[in-house]
Coordinates of C-alpha atoms (C1' of nucleotides) in Angstrom, one line a residue:
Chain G
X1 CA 136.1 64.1 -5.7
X2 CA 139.3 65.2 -6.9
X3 CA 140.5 66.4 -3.3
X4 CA 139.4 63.0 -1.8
X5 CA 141.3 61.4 -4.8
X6 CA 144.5 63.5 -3.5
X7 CA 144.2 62.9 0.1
X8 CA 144.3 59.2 -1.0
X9 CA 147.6 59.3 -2.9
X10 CA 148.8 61.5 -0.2
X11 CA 147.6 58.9 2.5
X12 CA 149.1 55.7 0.4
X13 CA 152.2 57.9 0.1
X14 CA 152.8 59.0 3.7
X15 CA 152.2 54.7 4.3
X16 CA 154.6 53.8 2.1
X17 CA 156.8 56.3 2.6
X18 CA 156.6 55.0 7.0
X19 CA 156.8 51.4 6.2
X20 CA 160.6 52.4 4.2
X21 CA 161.7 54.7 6.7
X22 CA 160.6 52.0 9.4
X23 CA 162.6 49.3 8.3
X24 CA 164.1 48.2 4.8
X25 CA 161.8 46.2 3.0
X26 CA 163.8 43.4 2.2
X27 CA 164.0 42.7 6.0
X28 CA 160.2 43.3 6.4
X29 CA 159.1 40.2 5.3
X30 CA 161.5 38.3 7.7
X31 CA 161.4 40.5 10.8
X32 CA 160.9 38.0 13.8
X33 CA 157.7 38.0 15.0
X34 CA 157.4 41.1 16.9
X35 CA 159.9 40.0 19.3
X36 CA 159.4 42.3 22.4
X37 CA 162.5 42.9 24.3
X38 CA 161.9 41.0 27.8
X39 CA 161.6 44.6 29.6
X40 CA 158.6 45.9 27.5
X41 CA 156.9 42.0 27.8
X42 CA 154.6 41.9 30.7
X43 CA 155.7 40.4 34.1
X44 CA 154.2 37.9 34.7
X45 CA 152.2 37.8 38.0
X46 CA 153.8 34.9 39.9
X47 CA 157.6 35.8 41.9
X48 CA 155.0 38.3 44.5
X49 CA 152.2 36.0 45.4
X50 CA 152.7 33.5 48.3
X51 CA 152.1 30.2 46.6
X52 CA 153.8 30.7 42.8
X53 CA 151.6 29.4 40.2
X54 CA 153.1 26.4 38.9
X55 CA 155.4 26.9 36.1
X56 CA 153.1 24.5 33.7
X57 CA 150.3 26.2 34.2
X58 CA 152.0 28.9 33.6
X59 CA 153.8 28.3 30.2
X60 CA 150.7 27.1 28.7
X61 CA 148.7 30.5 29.4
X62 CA 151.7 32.2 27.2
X63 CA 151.3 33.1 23.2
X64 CA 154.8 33.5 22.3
X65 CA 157.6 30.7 22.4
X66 CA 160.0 33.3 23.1
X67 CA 158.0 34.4 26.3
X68 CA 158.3 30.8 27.6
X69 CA 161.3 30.2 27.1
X70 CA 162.3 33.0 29.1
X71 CA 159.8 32.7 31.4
X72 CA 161.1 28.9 32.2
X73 CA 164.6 30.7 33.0
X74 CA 163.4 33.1 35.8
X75 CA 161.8 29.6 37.1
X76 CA 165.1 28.6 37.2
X77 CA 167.0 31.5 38.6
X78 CA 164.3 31.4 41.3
X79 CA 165.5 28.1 42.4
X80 CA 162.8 25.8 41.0
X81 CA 164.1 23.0 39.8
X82 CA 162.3 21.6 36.1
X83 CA 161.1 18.1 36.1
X84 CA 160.0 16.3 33.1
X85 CA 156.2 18.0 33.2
X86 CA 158.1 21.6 32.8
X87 CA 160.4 20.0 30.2
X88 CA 157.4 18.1 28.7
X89 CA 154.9 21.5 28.7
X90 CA 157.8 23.8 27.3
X91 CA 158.7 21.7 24.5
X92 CA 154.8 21.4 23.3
X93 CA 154.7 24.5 23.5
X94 CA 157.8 25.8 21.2
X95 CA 156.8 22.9 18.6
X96 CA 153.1 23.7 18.4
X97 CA 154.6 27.1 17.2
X98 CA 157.3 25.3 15.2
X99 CA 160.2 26.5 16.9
X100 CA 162.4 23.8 16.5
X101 CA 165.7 25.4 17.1
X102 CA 164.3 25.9 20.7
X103 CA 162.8 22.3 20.9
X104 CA 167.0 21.0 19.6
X105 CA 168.2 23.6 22.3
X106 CA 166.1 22.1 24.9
X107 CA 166.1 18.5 23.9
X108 CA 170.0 19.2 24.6
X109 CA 169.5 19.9 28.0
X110 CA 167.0 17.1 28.3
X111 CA 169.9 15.0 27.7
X112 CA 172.4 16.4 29.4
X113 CA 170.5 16.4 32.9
X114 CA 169.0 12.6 31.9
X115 CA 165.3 13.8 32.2
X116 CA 163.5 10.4 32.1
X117 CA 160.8 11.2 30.1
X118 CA 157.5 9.7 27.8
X119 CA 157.6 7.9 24.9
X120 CA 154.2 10.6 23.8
X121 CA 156.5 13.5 24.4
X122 CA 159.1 11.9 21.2
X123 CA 155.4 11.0 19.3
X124 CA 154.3 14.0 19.4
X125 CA 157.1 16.1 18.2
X126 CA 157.9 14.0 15.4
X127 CA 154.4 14.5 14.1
X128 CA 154.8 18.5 14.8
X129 CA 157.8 18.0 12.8
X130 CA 156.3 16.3 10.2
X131 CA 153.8 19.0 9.7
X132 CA 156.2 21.0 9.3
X133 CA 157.3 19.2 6.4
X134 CA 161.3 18.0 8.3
X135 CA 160.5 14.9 7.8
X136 CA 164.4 14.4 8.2
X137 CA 164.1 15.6 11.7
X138 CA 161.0 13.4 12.5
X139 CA 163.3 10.7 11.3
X140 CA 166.7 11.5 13.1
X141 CA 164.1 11.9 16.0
X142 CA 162.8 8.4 16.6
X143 CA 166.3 7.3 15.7
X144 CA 167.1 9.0 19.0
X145 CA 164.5 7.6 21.4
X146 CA 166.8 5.4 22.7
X147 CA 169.5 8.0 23.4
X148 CA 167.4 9.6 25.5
X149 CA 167.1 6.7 28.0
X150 CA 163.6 6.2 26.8
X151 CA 162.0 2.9 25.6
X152 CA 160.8 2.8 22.3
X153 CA 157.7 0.7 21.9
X154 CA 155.1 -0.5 19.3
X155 CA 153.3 3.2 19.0
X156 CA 156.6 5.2 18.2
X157 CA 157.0 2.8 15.6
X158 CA 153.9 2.9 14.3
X159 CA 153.5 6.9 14.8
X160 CA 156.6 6.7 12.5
X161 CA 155.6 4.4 10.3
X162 CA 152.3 6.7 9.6
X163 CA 154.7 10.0 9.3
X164 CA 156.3 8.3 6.3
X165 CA 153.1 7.1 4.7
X166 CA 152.0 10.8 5.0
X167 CA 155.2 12.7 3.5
X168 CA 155.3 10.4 0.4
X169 CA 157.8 8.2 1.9
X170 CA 156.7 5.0 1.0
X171 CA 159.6 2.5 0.0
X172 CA 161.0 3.8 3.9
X173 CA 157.8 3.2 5.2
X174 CA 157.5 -0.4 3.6
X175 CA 161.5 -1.1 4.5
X176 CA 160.9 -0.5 7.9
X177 CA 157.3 -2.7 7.8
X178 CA 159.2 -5.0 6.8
X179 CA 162.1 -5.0 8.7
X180 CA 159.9 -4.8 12.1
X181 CA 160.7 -7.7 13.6
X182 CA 164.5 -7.7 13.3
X183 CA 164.3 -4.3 15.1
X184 CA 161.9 -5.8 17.9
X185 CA 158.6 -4.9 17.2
X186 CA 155.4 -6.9 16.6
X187 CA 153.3 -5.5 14.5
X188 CA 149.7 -4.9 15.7
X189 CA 146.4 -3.8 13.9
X190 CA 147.1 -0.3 13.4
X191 CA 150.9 -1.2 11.6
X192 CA 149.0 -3.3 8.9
X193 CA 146.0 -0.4 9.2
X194 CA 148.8 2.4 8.4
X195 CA 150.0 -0.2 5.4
X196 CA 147.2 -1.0 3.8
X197 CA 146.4 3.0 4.0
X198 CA 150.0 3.7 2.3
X199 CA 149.0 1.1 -0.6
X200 CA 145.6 2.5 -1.2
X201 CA 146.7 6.1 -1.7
X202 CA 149.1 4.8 -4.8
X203 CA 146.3 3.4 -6.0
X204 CA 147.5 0.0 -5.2
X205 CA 144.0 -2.4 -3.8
X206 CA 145.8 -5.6 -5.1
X207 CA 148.5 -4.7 -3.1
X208 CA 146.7 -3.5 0.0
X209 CA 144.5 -6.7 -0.2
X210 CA 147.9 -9.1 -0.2
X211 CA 148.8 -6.7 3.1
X212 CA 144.9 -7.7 4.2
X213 CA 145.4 -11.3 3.6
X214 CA 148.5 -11.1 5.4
X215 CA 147.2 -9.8 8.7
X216 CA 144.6 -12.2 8.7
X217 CA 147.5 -15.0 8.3
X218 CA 149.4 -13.7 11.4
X219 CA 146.6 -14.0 13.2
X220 CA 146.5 -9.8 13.6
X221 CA 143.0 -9.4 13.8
X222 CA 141.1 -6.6 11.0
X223 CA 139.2 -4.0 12.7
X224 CA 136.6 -1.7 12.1
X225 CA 139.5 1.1 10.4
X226 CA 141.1 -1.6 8.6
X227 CA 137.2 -2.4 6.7
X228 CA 136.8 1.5 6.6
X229 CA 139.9 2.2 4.9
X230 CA 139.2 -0.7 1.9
X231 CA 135.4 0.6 1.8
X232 CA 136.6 4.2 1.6
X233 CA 138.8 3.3 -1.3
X234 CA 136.2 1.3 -3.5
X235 CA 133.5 3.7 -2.4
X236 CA 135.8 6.7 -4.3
X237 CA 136.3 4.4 -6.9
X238 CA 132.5 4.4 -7.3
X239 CA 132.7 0.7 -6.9
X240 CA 129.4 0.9 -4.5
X241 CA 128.8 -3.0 -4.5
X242 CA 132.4 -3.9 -3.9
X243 CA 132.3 -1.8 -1.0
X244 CA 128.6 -3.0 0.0
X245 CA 130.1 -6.9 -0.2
X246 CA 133.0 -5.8 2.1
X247 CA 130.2 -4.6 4.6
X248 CA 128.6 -7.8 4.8
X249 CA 132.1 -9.5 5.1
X250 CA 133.0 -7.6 8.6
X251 CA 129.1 -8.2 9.9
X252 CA 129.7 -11.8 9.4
X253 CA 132.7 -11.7 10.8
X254 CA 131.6 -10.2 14.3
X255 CA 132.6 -6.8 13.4
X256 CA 130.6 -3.8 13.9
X257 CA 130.8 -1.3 11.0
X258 CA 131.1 2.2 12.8
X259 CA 129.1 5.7 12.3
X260 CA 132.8 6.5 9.8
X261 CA 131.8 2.9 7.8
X262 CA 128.6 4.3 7.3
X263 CA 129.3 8.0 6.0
X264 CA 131.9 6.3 3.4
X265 CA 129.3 4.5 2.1
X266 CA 127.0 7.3 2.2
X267 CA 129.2 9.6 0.4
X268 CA 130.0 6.7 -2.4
X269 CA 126.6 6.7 -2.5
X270 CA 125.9 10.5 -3.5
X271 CA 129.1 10.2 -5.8
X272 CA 126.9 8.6 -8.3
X273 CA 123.8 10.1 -7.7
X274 CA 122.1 8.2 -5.1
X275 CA 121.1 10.7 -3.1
X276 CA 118.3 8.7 -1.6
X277 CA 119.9 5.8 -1.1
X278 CA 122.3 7.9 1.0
X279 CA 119.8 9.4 2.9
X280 CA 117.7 6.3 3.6
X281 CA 121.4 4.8 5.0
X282 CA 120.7 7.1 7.8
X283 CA 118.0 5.6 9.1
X284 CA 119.2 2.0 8.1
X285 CA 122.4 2.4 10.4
X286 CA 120.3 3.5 13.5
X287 CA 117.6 1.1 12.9
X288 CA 120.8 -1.4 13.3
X289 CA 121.9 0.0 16.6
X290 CA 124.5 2.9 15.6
X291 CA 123.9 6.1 16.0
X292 CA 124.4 8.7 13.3
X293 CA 126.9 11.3 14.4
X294 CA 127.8 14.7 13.0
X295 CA 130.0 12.8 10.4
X296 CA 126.9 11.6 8.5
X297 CA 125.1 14.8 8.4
X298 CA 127.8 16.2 7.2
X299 CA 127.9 14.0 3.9
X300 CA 124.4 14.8 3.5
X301 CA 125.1 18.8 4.1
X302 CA 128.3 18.4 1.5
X303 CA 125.8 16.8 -1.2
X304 CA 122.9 19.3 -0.7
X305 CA 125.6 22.4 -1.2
X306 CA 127.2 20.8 -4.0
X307 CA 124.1 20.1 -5.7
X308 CA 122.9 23.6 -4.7
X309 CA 120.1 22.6 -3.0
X310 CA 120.9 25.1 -0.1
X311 CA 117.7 25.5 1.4
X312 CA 117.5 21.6 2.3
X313 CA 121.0 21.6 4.1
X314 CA 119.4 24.4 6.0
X315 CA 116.3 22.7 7.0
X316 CA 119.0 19.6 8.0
X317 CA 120.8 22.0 10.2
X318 CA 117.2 22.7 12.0
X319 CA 116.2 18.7 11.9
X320 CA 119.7 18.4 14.0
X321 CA 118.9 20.9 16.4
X322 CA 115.5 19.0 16.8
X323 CA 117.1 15.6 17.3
X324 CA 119.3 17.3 20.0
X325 CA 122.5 17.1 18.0
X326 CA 125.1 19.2 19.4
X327 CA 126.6 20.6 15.9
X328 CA 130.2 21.8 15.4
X329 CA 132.2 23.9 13.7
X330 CA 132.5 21.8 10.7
X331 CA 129.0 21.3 10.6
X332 CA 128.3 24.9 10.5
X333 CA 131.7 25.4 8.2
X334 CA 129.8 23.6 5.3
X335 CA 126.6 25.4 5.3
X336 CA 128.5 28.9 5.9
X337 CA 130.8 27.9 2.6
X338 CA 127.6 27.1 0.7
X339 CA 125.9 30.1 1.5
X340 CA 128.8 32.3 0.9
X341 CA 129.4 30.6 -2.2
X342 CA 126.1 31.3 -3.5
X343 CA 126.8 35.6 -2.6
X344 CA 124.4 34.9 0.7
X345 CA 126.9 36.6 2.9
X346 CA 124.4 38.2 4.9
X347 CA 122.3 34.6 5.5
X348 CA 126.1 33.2 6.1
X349 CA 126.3 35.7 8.7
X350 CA 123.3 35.3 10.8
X351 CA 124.5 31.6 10.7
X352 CA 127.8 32.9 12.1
X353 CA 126.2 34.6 14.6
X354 CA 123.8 31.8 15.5
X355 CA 126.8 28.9 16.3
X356 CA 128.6 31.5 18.2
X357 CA 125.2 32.2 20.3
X358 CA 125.3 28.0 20.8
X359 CA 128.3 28.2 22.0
X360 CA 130.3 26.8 18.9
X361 CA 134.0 28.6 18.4
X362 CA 134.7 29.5 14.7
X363 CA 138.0 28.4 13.7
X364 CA 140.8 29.9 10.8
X365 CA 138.4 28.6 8.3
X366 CA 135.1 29.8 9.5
X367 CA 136.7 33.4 9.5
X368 CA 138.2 32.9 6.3
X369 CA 135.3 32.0 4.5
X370 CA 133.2 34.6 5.9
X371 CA 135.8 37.3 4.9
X372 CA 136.0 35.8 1.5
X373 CA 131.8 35.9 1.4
X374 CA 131.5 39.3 2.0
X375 CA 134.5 40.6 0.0
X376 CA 132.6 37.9 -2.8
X377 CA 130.0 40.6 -2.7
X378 CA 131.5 43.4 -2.2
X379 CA 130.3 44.2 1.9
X380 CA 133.4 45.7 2.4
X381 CA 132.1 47.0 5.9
X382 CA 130.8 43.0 7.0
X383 CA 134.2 42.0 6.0
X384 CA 135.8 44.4 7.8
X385 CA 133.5 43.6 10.8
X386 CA 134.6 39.6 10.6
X387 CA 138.4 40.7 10.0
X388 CA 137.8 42.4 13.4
X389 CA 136.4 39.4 15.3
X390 CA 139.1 37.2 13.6
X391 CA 142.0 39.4 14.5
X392 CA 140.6 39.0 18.5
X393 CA 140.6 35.6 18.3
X394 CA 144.4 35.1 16.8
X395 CA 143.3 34.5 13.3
X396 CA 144.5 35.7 10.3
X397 CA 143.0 35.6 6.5
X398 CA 144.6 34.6 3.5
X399 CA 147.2 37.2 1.7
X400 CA 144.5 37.1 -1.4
X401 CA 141.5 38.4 1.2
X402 CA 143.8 40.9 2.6
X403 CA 144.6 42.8 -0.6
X404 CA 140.5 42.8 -2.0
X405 CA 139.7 44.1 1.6
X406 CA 142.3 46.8 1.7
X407 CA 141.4 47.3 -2.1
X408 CA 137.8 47.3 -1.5
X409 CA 137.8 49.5 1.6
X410 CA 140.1 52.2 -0.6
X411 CA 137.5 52.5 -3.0
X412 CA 134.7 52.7 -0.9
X413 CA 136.6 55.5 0.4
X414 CA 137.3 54.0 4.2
X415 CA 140.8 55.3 3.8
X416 CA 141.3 55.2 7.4
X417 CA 140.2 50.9 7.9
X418 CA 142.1 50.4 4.9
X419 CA 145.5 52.0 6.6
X420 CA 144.7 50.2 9.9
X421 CA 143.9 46.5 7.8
X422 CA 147.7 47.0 5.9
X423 CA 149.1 48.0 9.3
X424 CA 147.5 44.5 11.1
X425 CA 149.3 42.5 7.7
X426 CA 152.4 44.4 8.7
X427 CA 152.1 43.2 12.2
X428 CA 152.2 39.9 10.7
X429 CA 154.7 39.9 8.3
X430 CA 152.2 39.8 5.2
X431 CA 153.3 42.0 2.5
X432 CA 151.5 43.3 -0.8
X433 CA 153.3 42.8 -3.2
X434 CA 155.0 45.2 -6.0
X435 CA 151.8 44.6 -7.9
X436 CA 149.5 45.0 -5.0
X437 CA 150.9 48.4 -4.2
X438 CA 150.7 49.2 -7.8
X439 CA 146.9 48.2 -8.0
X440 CA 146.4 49.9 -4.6
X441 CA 147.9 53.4 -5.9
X442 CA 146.2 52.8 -9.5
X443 CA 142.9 52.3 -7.7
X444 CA 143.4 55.0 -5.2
X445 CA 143.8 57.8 -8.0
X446 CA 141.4 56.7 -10.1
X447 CA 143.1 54.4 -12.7
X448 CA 146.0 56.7 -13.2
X449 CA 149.3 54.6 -14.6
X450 CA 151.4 57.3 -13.7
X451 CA 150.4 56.3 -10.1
X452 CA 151.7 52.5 -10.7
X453 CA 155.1 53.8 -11.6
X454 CA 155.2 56.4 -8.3
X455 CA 155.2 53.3 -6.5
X456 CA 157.8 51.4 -8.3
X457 CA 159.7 54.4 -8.1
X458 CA 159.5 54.1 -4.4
X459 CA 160.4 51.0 -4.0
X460 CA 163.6 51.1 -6.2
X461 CA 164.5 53.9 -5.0
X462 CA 165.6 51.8 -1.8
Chain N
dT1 C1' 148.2 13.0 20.6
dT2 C1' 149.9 5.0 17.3
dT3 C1' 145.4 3.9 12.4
dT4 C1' 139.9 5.3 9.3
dC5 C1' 136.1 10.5 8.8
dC6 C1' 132.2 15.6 6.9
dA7 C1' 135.1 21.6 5.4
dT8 C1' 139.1 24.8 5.0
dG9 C1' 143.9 25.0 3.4
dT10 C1' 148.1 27.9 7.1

DNA sequence: TTTTCCATGT
């Protein structure tokens, strides 16, 4: 006991003491992303063979933006000359991995070479931007359609319009609505859909109903998401017959509520305890000629977890394998979260298992709240096991699931998958903290204090 | 890849 307890502290020790000598640890945090330098990257296969793969195809095969940047300057030095596809593909590429000082860089060029290129390409990267929470850029950005020789129609507009509904810009949003027609645009459906969406998350129906009334005086014809959008709101709201009066409204009118109408009515439905009425909507909307999709089962799976009833959402999952209903990830998501929530990580497992066997990819989430299920109850090894998997696939856990594995693992006594878990958070610039070092050395000798202040020792000492 | 939706939550 004692000596394992020893060749723990000395393990944690010789870590800590690597991780200082490797690089000082205020620059750990911020190292760029394990930057290779281009001569230890792997050549790519393409200057040898006798017809080069396509420089698209190419770039989208490659992980790291840095990599594709360089790779679309040996296209170049080769002679190929970059059309708007190459420019197009790289500059996905860098934003989906929110390089943006690349994506300015290349933009430049863009520019300066008067690359005629899509309206999508400008869409697109001010939404990445926008996730990315510059909404400043994603502004500056449609200001500068134009300037890039490109026309700006209807769906930048209204891509824009939606950016600042999303980022809490609203006064913008309903400034620019407004202005619209001075600055050439006529507003279609989805400008008054993205409107009335922006009105009814402040909480504003009166508001959002005078937008409504609106449309319906320009002649801009309702659809299906505009009545989905109002129903949604009154159905969270728990005004069930409000929303149920609305659904008659767009049947008279011609319209066809959708399989989304129908799960936000559902859902209202089990937010004050109609289960059955929820359940009975189900057949209800196929008996009237649309088809339940994996939206609707998943309202029902949500309720049964929530209400514990765990066993049922199971037996749901089967009744959708009978009716030949090709479920998801989100599907399988639910029921995995349920289960794990319950401390049935090894049911959640086998149900892991299962949607990989039907061919269904788990996503950051899936991994993450299988990690979190195991560590829940304490299968340190099945944690470890799913950390695996989810490190193949180019996911990573939260910070919180990193420290209870390593912590977990230390005191089962896997010193060795503890190291080789905090190495794989280093390789990602995740860091414990002070306090997780602390807890990590207090736990490795046994509850010692003395241990805590060995490591703040360490630490100041640099 | 211009708007609505079941789970997570970087």
């Amino acid at each position: 006991m004692i000596h394992s307890r020893t060749k723990a502290i000395g393990q944690i020790q010789a870590y800590v003491i690597k991780l200082i000598d490797a690089q000082p640890f205020h620059t750990l945090r911020s190292s760029k992303r394990n930057a290779k330098p281009s001569s230890e990257r792997p050549r790519r296969a393409y200057p040898k063979r006798r017809k080069p793969i396509p420089f698209v195809s190419n770039v989208k095969e490659v992980q790291d933006p840095v990599e594709a940047l360089s790779l679309f300057d040996e296209y170049h030095q080769m002679g190929f000359k970059h059309d708007y596809p190459s420019y197009s593909a790289l500059l996905y590429k860098l934003a989906r991995c929110r390089n943006f000082e690349a994506v300015e860089a290349i933009l430049g060029h863009v520019q300066d070479r008067n690359i005629h290129c899509r309206e999508t390409l400008f869409i697109v990267l001010i939404q990445h931007y926008a996730k990315a929470h510059s909404v400043e850029k994603a502004i500056e950005l449609f200001h500068q359609i134009p300037s890039f020789n490109c026309v700006r129609t209807l769906q930048s507009f209204n891509a824009f319009l939606n950016v600042l509904i999303e980022n809490d810009r609203f006064c913008e949003a309903n400034d620019i609505f407004g202005r619209s027609y001075k600055m050439g645009f006529r507003l279609n459906t989805v400008s008054f859909n993205i409107m009335i969406k922006g009105w009814l998350e402040k909480g504003e129906w009166e508001e959002a109903c005078k937008v409504f009334e609106e449309m319906l005086e320009k002649k801009v014809q309702p659809s299906v998401v505009t009545y989905n959008s109002l129903i949604g709101f009154l159905c969270r709201k728990g005004e069930l017959d409000k929303a149920m009066g609305l659904l008659e409204d767009m049947r008279q009118k011609g319209k066809y509520p959708n399989a989304v109408t129908y799960a936000l009515l559902m859902e209202g439905m089990c937010s004050v305890g109609k289960h059955s009425d929820a359940k009975k909507m189900m057949f209800d909307m196929e008996y009237r000629g649309c088809k339940p999709q994996l939206v609707n089962f998943g309202v029902l799976m949500t309720d049964l977890g929530k209400r514990g009833k765990i066993d049922e959402a199971k037996s749901l999952l089967n009744e959708m394998k009978k009716r030949r209903f090709k479920r998801d990830v989100v599907t399988y998501n639910i029921l995995i979260n349920y289960l794990s929530k319950e401390g049935r990580a090894a049911e959640a497992y086998k149900y892991f298992i299962e949607m990989q066997i039907g061919g269904c990819v788990p996503n950051a989430a899936t991994y993450r709240i299988m990690v979190d299920g195991f560590c829940r109850v304490e299968d340190f090894e099945g944690a470890l096991k799913v950390f695996n998997a989810m490190l193949i696939s180019r996911h990573c856990p939260r910070l919180e699931s990193f420290e209870y594995l390593v912590m977990g693992l230390m005191v089962c006594g896997k010193l060795d998958d503890a190291c080789f878990v905090l190495d794989e958070m280093r390789k990602r610039d995740m860091q414990l903290g002070l306090e997780g070092w602390k807890n990590l050395v207090i736990k490795a000798c046994g509850g010692g204090i003395v241990a805590g202040g060995l490591v703040t020792e360490l630490i100041s000492v640099h």
